């Protein structure tokens, strides 16, 4: 995952994303979890989602691979956001849910199975993982950022050798007002026993 883009552009990325309303996604994910349970915000970016989960009474751990965004997310949320990657993150305790909103798509497709395997290791059996990808079946680089796109078939390939299975997938438009034509694959995965 290339983090230099996010270090160099942290201020504009933060400003573009911190106010985006993801209530429709929260409304699907949060009811699956134990009230006041532990959520890991994986690739937390601005910290927007971590802050929302904290405000709903959840215990939140968060990490990002960009030093600048870790600092911004820590300041926004008041928690110590860890500087780490999907492949290497280890939680102090297992989570009821993992939230990976528009973050795993920056992991190279060849590394995604390992990243998802590691995330699953941080999840309780029966725990849920939410993830989202730009809808497609290719890898692209745009403006200094790498994107692994996914459709339902490709997502199943990424999780084939993990302990995760698909509970539900659905397509949404981008929540940012200037990008409504972009389509996203959203998925809820569950960790087996």
GROMACS .gro file of C-alpha atoms in nm, residues 21 48 60 67 73 75 102 108 123 145 192:
model
   11
   21UNK     CA    1  -2.244   1.057   0.614
   48UNK     CA    2  -1.468   0.974   1.104
   60UNK     CA    3  -1.281   0.123   1.935
   67UNK     CA    4   0.158   0.883   0.976
   73UNK     CA    5  -0.754   1.055   1.346
   75UNK     CA    6  -0.677   1.422   1.735
  102UNK     CA    7  -1.281   0.208   0.145
  108UNK     CA    8  -0.235  -0.489  -0.392
  123UNK     CA    9  -1.179  -1.109   1.501
  145UNK     CA   10  -0.294   0.586  -0.557
  192UNK     CA   11  -1.616  -1.914   1.116
   0.00000   0.00000   0.00000
